[in-house]
Tab-separated table of C-alpha atoms in Angstrom:
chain	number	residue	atom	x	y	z
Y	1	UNK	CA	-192.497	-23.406	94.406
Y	2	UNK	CA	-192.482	-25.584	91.438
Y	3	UNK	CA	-188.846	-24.281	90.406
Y	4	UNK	CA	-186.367	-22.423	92.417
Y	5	UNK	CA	-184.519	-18.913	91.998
Y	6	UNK	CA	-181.760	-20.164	90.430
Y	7	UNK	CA	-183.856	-22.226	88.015
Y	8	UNK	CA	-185.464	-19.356	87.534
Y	9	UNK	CA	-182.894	-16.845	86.789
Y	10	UNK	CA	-181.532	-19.383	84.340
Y	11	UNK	CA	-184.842	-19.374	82.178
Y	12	UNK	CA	-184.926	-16.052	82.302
Y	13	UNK	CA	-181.445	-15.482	81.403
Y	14	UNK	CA	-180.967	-12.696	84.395
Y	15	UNK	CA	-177.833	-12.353	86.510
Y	16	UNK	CA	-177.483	-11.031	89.900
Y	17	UNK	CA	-180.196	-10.742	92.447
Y	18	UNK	CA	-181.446	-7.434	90.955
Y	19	UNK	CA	-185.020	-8.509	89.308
Y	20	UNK	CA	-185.908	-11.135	92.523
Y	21	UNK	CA	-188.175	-8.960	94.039
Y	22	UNK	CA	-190.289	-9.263	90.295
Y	23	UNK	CA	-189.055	-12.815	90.316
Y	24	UNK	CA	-190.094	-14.633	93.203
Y	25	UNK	CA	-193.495	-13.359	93.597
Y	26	UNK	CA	-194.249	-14.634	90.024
Y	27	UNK	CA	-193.094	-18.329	91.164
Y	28	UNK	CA	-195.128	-17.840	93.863
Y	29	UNK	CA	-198.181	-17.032	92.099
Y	30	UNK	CA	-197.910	-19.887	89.310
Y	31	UNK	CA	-198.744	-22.743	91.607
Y	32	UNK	CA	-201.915	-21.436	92.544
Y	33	UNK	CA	-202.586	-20.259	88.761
Y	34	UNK	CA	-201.834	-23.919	87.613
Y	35	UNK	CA	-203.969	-25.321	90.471
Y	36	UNK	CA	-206.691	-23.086	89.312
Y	37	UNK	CA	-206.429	-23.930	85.453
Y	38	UNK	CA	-206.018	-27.558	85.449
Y	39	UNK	CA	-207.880	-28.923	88.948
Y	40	UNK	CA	-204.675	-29.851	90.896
Y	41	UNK	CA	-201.742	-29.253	92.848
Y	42	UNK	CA	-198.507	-30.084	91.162
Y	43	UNK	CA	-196.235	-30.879	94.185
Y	44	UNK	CA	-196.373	-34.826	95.813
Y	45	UNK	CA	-194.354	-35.524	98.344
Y	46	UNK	CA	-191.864	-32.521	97.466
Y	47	UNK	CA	-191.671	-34.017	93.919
Y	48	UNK	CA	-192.652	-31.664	91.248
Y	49	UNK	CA	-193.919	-32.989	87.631
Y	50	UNK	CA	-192.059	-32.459	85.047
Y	51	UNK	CA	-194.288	-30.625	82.794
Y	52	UNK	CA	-195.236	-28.934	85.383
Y	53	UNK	CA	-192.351	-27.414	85.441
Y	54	UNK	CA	-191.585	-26.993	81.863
Y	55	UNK	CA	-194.746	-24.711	81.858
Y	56	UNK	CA	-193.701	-22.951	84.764
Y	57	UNK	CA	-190.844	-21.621	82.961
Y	58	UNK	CA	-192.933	-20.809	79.879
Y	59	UNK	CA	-195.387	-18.889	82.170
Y	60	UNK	CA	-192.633	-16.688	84.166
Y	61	UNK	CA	-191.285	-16.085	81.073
Y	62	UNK	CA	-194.754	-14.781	79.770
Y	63	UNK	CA	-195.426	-13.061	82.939
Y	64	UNK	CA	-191.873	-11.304	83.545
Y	65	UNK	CA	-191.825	-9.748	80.060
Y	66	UNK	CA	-195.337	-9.677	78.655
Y	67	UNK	CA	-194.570	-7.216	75.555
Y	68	UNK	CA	-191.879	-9.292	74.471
Y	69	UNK	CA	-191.631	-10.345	70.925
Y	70	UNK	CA	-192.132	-13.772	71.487
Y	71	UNK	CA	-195.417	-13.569	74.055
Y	72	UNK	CA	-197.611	-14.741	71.252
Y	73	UNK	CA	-195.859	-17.795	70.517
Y	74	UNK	CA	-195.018	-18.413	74.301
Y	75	UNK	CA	-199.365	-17.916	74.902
Y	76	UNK	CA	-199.803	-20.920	72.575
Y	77	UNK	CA	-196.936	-22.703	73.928
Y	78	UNK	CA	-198.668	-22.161	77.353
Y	79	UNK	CA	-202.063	-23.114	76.231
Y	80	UNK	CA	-200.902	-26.277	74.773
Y	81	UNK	CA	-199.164	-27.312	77.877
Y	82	UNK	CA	-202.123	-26.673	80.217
Y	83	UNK	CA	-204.270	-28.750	77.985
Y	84	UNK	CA	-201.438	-31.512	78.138
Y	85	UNK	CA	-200.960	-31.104	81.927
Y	86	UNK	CA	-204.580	-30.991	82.493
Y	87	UNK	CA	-205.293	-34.355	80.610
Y	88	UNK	CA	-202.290	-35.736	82.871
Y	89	UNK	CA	-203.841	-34.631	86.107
Y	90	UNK	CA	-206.977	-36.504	85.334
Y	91	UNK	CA	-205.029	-39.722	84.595
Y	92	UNK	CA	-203.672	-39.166	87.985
């Protein structure tokens, strides 16, 4: 996973265990979504990218409340990060 539970949690400003089971199999989903968007993995030698993991948070966020009153900003946000992160991978 590109961040961990507690990570996680934290961005999504949840306490307890309660909403894990939605939780973990959305950060187990985003590494293959980001592999599939921008050509490459994201995880080298167990260290994760940074912005990599900044858009990992955005995404969860996006994916663990779609309807929220911020999900059109956070899609743009998102966008604009995968274009970033997709330029770095090539420079890779």
């Amino acid at each position: 996973m590109l961040i961990d539970i507690e990570e996680a949690r934290d961005t999504l400003r949840v306490d307890g265990q309660d909403n894990d089971p939605i939780i973990l199999p959305l950060l187990e989903s985003i590494p293959s979504y980001l592999e599939a968007t921008t050509g490459r993995t994201w995880v080298d030698d167990d260290k994760v990218h940074p912005l990599a993991q900044t858009v990992t948070k955005f995404i969860l966020q996006l994916w663990f409340d779609p309807q929220g009153q911020d999900s059109v900003r956070l899609k743009r946000t998102i966008d604009t990060l995968l274009v970033a992160l997709t330029a770095v991978g090539r420079g890779m």
